[in-house]
Coordinates of C-alpha atoms in Angstrom, one line a residue:
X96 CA 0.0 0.0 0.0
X97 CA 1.4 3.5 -1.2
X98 CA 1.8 5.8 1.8
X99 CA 2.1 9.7 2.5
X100 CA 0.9 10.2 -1.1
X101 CA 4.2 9.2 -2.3
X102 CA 5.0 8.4 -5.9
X103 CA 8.3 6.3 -7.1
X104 CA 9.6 8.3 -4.3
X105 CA 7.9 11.7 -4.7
X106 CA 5.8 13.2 -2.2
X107 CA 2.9 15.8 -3.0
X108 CA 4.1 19.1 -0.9
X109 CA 0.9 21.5 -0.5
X110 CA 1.2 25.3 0.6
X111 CA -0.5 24.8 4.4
X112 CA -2.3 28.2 5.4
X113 CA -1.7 27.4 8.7
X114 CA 2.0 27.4 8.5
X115 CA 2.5 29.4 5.8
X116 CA 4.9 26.9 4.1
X117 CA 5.1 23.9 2.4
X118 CA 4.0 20.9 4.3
X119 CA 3.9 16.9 2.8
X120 CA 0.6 15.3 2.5
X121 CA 0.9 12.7 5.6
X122 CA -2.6 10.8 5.4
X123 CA -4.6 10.1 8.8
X124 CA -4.9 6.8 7.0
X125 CA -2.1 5.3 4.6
X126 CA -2.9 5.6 0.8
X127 CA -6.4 7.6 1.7
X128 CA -7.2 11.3 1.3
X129 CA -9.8 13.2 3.4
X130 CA -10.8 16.4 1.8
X131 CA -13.2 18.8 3.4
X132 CA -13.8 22.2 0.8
X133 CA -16.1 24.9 1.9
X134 CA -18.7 25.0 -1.2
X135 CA -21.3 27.2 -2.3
X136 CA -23.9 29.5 0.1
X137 CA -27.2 28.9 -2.9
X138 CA -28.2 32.7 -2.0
X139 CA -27.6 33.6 -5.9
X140 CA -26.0 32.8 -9.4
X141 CA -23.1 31.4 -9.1
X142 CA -20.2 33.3 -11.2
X143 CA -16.5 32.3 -11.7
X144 CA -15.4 33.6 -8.8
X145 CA -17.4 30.8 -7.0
X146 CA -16.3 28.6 -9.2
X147 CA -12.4 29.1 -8.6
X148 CA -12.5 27.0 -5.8
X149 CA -14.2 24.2 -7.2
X150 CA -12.2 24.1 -10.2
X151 CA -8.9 24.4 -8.4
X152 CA -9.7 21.4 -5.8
X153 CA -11.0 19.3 -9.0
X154 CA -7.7 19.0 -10.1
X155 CA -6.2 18.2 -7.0
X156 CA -8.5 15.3 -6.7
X157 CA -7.6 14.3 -10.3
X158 CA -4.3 14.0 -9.5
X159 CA -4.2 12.1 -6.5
X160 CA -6.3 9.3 -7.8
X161 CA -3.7 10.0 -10.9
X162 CA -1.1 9.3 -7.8
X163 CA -3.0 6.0 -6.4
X164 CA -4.7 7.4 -3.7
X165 CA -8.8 6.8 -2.9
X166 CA -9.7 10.1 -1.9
X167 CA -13.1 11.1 -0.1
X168 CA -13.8 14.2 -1.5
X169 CA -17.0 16.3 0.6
X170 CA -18.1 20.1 -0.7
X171 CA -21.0 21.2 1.4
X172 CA -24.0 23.1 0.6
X173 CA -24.9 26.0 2.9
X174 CA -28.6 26.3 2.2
X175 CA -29.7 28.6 5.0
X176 CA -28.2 31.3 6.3
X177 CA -29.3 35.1 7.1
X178 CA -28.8 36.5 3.4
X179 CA -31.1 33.4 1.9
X180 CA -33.4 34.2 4.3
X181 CA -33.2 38.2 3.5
X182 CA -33.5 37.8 -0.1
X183 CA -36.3 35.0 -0.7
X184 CA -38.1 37.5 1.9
X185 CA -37.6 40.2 0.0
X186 CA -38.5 37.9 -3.7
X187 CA -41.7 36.4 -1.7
X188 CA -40.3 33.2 -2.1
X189 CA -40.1 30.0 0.1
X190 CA -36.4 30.0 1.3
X191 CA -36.1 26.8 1.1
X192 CA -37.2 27.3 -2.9
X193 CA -35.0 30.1 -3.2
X194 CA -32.0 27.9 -2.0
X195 CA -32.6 25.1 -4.3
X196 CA -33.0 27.1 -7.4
X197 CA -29.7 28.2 -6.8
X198 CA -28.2 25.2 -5.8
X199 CA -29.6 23.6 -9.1
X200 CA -27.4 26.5 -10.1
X201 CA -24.8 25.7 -9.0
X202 CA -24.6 22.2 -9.9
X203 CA -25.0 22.9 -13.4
X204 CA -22.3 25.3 -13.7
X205 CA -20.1 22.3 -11.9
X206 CA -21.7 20.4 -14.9
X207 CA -20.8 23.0 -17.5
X208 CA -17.5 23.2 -16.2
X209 CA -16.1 19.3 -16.3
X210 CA -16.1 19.3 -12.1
X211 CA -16.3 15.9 -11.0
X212 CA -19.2 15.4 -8.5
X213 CA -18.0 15.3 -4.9
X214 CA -17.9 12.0 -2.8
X215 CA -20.4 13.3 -0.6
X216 CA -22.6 16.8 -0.9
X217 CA -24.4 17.5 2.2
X218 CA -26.3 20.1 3.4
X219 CA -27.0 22.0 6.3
X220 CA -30.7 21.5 6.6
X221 CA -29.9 17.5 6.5
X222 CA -27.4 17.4 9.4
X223 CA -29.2 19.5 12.1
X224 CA -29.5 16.6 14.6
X225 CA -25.3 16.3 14.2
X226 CA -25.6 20.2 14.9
X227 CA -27.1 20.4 18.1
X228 CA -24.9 16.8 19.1
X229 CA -22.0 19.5 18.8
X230 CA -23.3 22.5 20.6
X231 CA -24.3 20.2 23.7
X232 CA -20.6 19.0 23.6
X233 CA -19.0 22.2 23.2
X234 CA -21.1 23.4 26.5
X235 CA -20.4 20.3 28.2
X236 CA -16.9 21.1 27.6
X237 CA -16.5 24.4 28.6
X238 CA -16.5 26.2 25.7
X239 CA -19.8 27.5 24.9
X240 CA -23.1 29.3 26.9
X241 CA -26.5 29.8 26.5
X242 CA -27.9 33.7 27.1
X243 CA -31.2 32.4 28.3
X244 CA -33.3 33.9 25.4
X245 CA -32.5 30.6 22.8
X246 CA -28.7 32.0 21.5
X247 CA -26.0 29.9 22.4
X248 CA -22.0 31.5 21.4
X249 CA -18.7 30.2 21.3
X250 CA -16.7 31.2 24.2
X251 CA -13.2 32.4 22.6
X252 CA -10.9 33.0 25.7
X253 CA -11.5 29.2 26.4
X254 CA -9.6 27.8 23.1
X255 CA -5.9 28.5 24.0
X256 CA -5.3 28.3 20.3
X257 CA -7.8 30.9 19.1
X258 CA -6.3 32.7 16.5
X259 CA -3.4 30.5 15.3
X260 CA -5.1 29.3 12.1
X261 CA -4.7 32.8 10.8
X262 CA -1.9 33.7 13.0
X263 CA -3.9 36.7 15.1
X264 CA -3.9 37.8 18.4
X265 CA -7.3 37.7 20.0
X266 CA -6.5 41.3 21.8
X267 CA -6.2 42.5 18.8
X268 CA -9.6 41.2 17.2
X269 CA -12.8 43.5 17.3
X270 CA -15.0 40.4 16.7
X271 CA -15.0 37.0 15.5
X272 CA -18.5 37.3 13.2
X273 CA -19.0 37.8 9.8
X274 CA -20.0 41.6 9.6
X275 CA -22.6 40.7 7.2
X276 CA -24.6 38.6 9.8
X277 CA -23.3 41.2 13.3
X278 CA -27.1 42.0 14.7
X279 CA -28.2 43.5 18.1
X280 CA -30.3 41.1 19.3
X281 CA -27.4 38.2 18.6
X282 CA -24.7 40.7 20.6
X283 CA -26.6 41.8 23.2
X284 CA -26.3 38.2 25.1
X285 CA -22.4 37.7 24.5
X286 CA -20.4 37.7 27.4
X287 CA -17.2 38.8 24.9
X288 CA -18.0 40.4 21.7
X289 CA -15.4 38.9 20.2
X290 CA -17.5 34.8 21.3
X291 CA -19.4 34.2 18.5
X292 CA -22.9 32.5 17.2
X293 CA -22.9 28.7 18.0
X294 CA -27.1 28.5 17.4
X295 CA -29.5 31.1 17.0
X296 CA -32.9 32.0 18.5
X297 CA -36.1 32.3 15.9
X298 CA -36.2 36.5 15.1
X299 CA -39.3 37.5 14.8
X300 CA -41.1 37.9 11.4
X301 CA -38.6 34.8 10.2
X302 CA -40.2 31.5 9.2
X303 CA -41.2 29.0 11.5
X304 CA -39.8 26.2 8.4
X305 CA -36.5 28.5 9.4
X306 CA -36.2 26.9 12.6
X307 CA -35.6 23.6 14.7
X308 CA -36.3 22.5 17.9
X309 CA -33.2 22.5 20.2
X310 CA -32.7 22.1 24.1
X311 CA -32.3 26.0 24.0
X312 CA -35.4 27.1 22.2
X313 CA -36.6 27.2 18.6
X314 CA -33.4 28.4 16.5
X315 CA -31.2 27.3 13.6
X316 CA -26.9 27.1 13.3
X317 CA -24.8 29.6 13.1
X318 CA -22.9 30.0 9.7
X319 CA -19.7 28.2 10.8
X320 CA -21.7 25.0 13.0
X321 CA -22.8 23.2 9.9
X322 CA -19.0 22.4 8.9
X323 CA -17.5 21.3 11.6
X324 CA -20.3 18.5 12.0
X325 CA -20.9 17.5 8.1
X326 CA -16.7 16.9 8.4
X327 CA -17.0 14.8 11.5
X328 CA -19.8 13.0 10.1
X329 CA -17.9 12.1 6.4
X330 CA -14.0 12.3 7.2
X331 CA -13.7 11.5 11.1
X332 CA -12.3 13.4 13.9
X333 CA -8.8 14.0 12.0
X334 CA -8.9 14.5 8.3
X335 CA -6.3 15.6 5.7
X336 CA -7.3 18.5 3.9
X337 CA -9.4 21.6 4.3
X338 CA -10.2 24.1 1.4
X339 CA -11.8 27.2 0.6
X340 CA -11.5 30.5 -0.7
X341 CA -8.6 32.4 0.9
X342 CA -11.6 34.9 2.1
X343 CA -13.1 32.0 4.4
X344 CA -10.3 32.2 6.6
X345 CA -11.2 34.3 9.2
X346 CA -13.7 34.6 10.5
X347 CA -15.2 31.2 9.2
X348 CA -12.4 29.0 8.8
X349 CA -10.7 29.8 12.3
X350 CA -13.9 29.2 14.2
X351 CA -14.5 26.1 12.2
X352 CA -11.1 24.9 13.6
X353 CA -11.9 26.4 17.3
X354 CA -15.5 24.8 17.1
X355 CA -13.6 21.2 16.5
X356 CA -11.0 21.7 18.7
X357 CA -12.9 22.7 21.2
X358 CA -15.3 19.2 20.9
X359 CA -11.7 17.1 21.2
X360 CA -11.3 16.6 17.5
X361 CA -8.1 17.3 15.8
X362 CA -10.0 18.4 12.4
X363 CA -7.8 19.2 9.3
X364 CA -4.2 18.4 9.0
X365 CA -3.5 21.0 6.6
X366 CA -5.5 24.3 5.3
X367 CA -5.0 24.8 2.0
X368 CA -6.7 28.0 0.5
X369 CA -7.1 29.6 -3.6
X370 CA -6.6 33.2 -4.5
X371 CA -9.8 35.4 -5.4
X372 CA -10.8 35.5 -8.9
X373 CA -10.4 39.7 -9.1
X374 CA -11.6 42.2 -11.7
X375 CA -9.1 45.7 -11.8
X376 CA -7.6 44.4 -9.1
X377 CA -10.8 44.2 -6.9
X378 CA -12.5 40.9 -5.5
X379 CA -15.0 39.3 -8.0
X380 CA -18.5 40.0 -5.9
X381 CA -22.0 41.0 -6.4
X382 CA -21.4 44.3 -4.3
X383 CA -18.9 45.6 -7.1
X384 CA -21.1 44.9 -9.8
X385 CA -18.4 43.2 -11.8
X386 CA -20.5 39.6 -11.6
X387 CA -19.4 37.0 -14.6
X388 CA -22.2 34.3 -14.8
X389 CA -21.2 30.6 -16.5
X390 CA -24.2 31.5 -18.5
X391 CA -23.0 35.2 -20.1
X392 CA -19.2 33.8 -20.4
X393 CA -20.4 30.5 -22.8
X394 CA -22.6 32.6 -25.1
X395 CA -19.4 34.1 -27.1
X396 CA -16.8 31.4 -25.6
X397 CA -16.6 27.9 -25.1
X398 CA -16.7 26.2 -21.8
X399 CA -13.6 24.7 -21.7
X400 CA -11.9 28.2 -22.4
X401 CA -13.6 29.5 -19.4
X402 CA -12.0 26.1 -17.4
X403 CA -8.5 27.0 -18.8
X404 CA -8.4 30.1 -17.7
X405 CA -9.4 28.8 -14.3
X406 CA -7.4 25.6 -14.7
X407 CA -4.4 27.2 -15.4
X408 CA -3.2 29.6 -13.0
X409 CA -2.0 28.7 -10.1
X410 CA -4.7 28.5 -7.4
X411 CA -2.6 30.9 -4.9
X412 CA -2.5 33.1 -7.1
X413 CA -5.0 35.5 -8.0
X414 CA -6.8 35.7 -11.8
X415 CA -7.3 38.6 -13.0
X416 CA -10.5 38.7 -15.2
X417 CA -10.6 40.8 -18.3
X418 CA -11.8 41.2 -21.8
X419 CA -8.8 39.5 -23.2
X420 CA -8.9 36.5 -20.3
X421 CA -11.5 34.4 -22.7
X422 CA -10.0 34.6 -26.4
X423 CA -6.4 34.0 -24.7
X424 CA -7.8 30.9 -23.0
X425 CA -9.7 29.8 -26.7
X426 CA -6.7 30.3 -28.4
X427 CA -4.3 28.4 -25.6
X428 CA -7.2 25.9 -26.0
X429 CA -7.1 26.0 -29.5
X430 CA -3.7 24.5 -29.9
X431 CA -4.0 21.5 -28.1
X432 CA -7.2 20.7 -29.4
X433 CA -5.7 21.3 -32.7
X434 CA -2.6 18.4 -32.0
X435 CA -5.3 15.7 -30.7
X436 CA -7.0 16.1 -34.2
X437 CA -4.7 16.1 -36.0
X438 CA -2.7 13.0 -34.3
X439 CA -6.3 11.2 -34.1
X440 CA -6.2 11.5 -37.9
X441 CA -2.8 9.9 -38.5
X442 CA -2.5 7.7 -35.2
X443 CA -6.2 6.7 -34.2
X444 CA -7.8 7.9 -30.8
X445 CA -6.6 6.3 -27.8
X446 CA -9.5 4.6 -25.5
X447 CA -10.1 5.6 -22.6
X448 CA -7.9 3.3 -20.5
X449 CA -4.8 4.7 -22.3
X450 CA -5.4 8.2 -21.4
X451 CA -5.2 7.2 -17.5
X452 CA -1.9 6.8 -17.0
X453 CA -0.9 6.6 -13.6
X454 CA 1.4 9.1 -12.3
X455 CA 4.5 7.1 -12.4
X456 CA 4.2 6.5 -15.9
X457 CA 3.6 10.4 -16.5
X458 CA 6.8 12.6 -17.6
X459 CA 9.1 12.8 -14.5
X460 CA 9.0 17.0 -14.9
X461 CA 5.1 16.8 -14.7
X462 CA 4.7 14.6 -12.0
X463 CA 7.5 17.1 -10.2
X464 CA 5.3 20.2 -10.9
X465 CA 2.6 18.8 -9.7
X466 CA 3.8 17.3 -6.4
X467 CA 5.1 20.7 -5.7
X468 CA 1.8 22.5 -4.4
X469 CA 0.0 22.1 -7.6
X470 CA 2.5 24.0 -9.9
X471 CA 0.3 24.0 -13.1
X472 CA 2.6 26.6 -14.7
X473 CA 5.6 24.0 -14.7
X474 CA 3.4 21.2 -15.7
X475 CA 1.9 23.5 -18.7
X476 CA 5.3 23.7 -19.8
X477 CA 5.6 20.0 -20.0
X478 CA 2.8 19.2 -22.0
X479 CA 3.7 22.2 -24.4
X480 CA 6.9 20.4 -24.7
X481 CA 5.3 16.9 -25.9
X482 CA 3.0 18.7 -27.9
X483 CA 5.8 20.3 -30.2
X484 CA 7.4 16.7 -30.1
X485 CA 4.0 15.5 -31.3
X486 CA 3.4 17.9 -33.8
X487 CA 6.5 17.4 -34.9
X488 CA 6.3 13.6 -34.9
X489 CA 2.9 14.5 -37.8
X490 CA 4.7 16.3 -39.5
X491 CA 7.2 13.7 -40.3
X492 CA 4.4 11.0 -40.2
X493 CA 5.7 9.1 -37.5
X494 CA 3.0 7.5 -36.5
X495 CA 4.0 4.8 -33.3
X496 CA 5.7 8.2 -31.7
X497 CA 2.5 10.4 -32.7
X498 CA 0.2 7.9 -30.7
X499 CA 2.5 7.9 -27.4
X500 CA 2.4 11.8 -27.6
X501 CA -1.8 12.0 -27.9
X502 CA -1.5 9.3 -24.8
X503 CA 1.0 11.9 -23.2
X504 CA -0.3 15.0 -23.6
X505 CA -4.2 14.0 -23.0
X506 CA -3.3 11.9 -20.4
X507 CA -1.7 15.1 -18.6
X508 CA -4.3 17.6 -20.1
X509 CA -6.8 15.4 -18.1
X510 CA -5.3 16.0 -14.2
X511 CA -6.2 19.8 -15.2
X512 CA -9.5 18.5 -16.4
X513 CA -9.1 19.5 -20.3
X514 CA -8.5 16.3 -22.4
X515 CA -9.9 17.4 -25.6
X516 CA -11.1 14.0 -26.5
X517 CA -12.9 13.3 -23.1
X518 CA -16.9 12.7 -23.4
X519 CA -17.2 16.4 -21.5
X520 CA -15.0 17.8 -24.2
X521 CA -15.7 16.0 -27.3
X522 CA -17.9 18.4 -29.0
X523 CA -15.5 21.5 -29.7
X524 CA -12.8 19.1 -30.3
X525 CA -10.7 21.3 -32.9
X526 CA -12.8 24.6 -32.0
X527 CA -10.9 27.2 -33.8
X528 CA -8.3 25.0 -35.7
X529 CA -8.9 21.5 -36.0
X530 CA -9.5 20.1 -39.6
X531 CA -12.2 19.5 -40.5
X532 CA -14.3 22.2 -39.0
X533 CA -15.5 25.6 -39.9
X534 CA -13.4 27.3 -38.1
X535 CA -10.1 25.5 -39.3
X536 CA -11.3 26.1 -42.9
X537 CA -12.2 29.9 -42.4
X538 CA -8.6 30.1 -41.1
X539 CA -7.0 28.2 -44.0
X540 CA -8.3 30.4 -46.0
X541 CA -6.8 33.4 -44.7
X542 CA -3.2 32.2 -43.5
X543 CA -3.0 30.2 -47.4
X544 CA -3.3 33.4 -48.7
X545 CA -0.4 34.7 -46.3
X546 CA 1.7 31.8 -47.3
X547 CA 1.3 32.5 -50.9
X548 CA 2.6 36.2 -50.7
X549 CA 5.4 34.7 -48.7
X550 CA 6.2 32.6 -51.2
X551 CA 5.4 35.1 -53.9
X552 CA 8.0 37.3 -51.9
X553 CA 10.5 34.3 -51.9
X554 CA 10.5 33.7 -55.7
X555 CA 11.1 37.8 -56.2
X556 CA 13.8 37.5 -53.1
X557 CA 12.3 39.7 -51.2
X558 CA 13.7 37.7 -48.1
X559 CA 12.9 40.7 -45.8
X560 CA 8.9 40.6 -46.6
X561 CA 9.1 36.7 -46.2
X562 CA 10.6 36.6 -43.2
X563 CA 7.9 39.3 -42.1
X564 CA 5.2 37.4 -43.2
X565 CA 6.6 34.6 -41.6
X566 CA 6.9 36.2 -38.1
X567 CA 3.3 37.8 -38.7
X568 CA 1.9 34.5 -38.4
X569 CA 3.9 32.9 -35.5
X570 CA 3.0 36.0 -33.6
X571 CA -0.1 34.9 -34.4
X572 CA 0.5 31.5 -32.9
X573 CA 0.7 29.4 -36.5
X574 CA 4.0 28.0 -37.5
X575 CA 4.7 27.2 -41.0
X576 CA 7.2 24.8 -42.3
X577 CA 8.4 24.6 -45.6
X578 CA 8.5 20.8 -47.4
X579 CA 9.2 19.2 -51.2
X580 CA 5.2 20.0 -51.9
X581 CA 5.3 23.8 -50.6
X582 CA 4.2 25.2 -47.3
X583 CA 2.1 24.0 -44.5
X584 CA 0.7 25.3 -41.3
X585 CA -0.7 24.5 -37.9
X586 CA -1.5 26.3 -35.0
X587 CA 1.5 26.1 -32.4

């Protein structure tokens, strides 16, 4: 059995948030993965900022089952909490309705997007009883009180290490809530306003459907309850992994870990966190305006170009959405697609089977990118590299080493989630350059009739307006090469 997700001696290394350095993955069990990720509040649309997450722990799953390990993979589902109830108050609609509607959202935009469905999806509403278990043993512990009036809070000063997920000082902390959900009905019963909401009482003019039955009074979970319990319940008292946004980590992510800590559990080994997805510089939210739905983003660009420009950033480091994000990630896109095509054509399509290679039979330089917190940049450059030995390989009609570099290249394109010739991907297969399609013949219209003035320019030896032409379409991403039967081109 493979242990400490090690691979013919490599060992996946994963930026901890905690630490703030790079820590080995160490399983709780030997040649198993826990994963915990915070996922999706359904009060809205989802756009790609949502989505970053999702996208970026996807591939991190795909690559240790790539590495041999079973992984239990959980994304939760907050599906009630103040704002839901705010807005389906303010729509006149059921919040219950409200949250599914979005969570239906949601899912499809996983759908659109090639994320593999979790292991396990729970949501709040289903794991009340597992709720309340926890607020009885945090009071029974010590750490928690009741106000008397149905609100029960999180007693701070009683968790030595308060603080050290995010490396704070509680002195110097105004409060521990979110300051979305600070009311003065929840603060007038805490003892410190820096405890915070462990279960809250009914307010009036709320729902009665809004609120369970507890030993403290009709009353539902505070915003951070609902994940300490649904991990417990999937991954155990110790897991390996926790993930989220890099915004979740304080206040929600530290009282997650002072909530299980607090119970006796030793929660997640490491904290692993993705950048924002940011528009001029600025956090992708509905308060700025700058909202990018799945749905508005496919309408001018395929799916899969909105993955790669998720996919292929680093997930520490921040995206920054424009207007030229989309046809840079088509035409990145467009490339690849373009070589599986083509070597399909001459090689055949390798089956599904094929395209699975385990890790250790990956190129040594990808697997190294990879195990080195998810270095997608170095493992880009990788596949780019067997790509041009591919393309190369067709254009000298090798067709033994043309099949080994489809199995290469897809095989790595699909830990990012991109093979071209996957069943999610299939359908724009070529998209803007593969034979056969409009697109590709559009373009061979237009760069033919750039490779005839270049050769026109040639047979007049006008070498300085060849080699200008030339370099007008590489910048352009098509390189030509010159044979016994004239010129030909492809994109990369």
């Amino acid at each position: 059995m493979k242990s400490a997700a090690k691979i013919e001696g490599m060992t996946l290394h994963l930026h901890d948030s905690k630490t703030a350095r790079l820590q080995p993955l160490t399983p709780v069990t030997p040649g198993h993965v826990g994963i915990y990720l915070c996922g999706a509040t359904v009060q809205g649309s989802p756009h790609v900022g949502h989505l970053r997450a999702a996208v970026a722990f996807d591939s991190l799953v795909r690559w240790l089952r790539r590495s041999g390990m079973e992984v239990t993979y959980v994304r939760n589902v907050t599906d009630i909490d103040d704002k839901i109830l705010n807005k389906s108050a303010q729509a006149q609609v059921p919040w219950w309705a409200w949250a599914y509607r979005y969570e239906r959202e949601f899912t499809q935009a996983y759908e659109t997007l090639g994320v593999l469905p979790p292991s396990y999806e729970p949501r709040a509403t289903g794991h009340i009883p597992e709720q309340i278990d926890l607020v009885r043993r945090l009071i029974e512990r010590g750490h928690a009180y009741d106000d008397g009036r149905g609100n029960v809070y999180f007693e701070v000063h009683s968790q030595p290490d308060y603080g050290s997920l995010t490396r704070q000082r509680l002195a110097d902390m105004r409060t521990t809530e979110d300051e979305a959900q600070i009311d003065a009905a929840l603060e007038a019963g805490k003892r410190d306003p820096r405890d915070f909401a462990l279960w809250k009482s009914t307010k009036p003019g709320e729902p009665e459907t809004a609120s369970w039955e507890s030993p403290w009074g009709q009353g539902r979970p505070g915003w951070h309850l609902e994940c300490s319990a649904m991990a417990r319940r999937y991954l155990g008292e110790e897991f390996d992994i926790h993930g989220g946004g890099i915004d979740l980590r304080f206040p929600h992510h530290e009282n997650e870990q002072a909530q299980s800590h607090g119970a006796g559990w030793g929660f997640a080994r490491l904290w692993v966190h993705n950048a924002w997805v940011t528009t001029k510089g600025e956090k992708m939210s509905k308060s700025l305006g700058n909202v990018l739905s799945i749905g508005a983003l496919t309408k001018d660009f395929p799916a899969v170009a909105v993955r790669w420009a998720l996919s292929t950033v680093h997930h520490r480091s921040a995206i920054e959405w424009g207007e030229e994000t989309l046809p840079a990630a088509a035409a990145a896109w467009s490339k690849f697609s373009g070589f599986v095509e083509r070597s399909i054509g001459l090689a055949g399509e390798a089956c599904a089977e094929e395209i699975l290679l385990p890790a250790s039979e990956l190129p040594e330089g990808f697997a190294t990118a990879m195990n080195d917190d998810l270095n997608v940049a170095g493992a880009l450059a990788v596949i780019h590299e067997h790509m041009k030995a591919g393309n190369t390989a067709i254009d000298e009609g090798d067709k033994t080493l043309v099949r080994r570099e489809q199995v290469l290249v897809r095989s790595m394109l699909d830990v990012l989630g991109l093979d071209p010739a996957s069943d999610q991907w299939r359908g724009g297969l070529g998209a803007g350059g593969a034979e056969g399609s409009a697109e590709h013949e559009a373009l061979d219209a237009l760069v033919r009739a750039l490779i005839e003035e270049r050769a026109q320019a040639r047979a007049d030896k006008d070498w300085a307006r060849a080699d200008a032409l030339r370099d007008r379409l590489a910048q352009a991403g098509i390189a030509v090469a010159d044979g016994r039967e004239g010129a030909s081109w492809r994109l990369g």
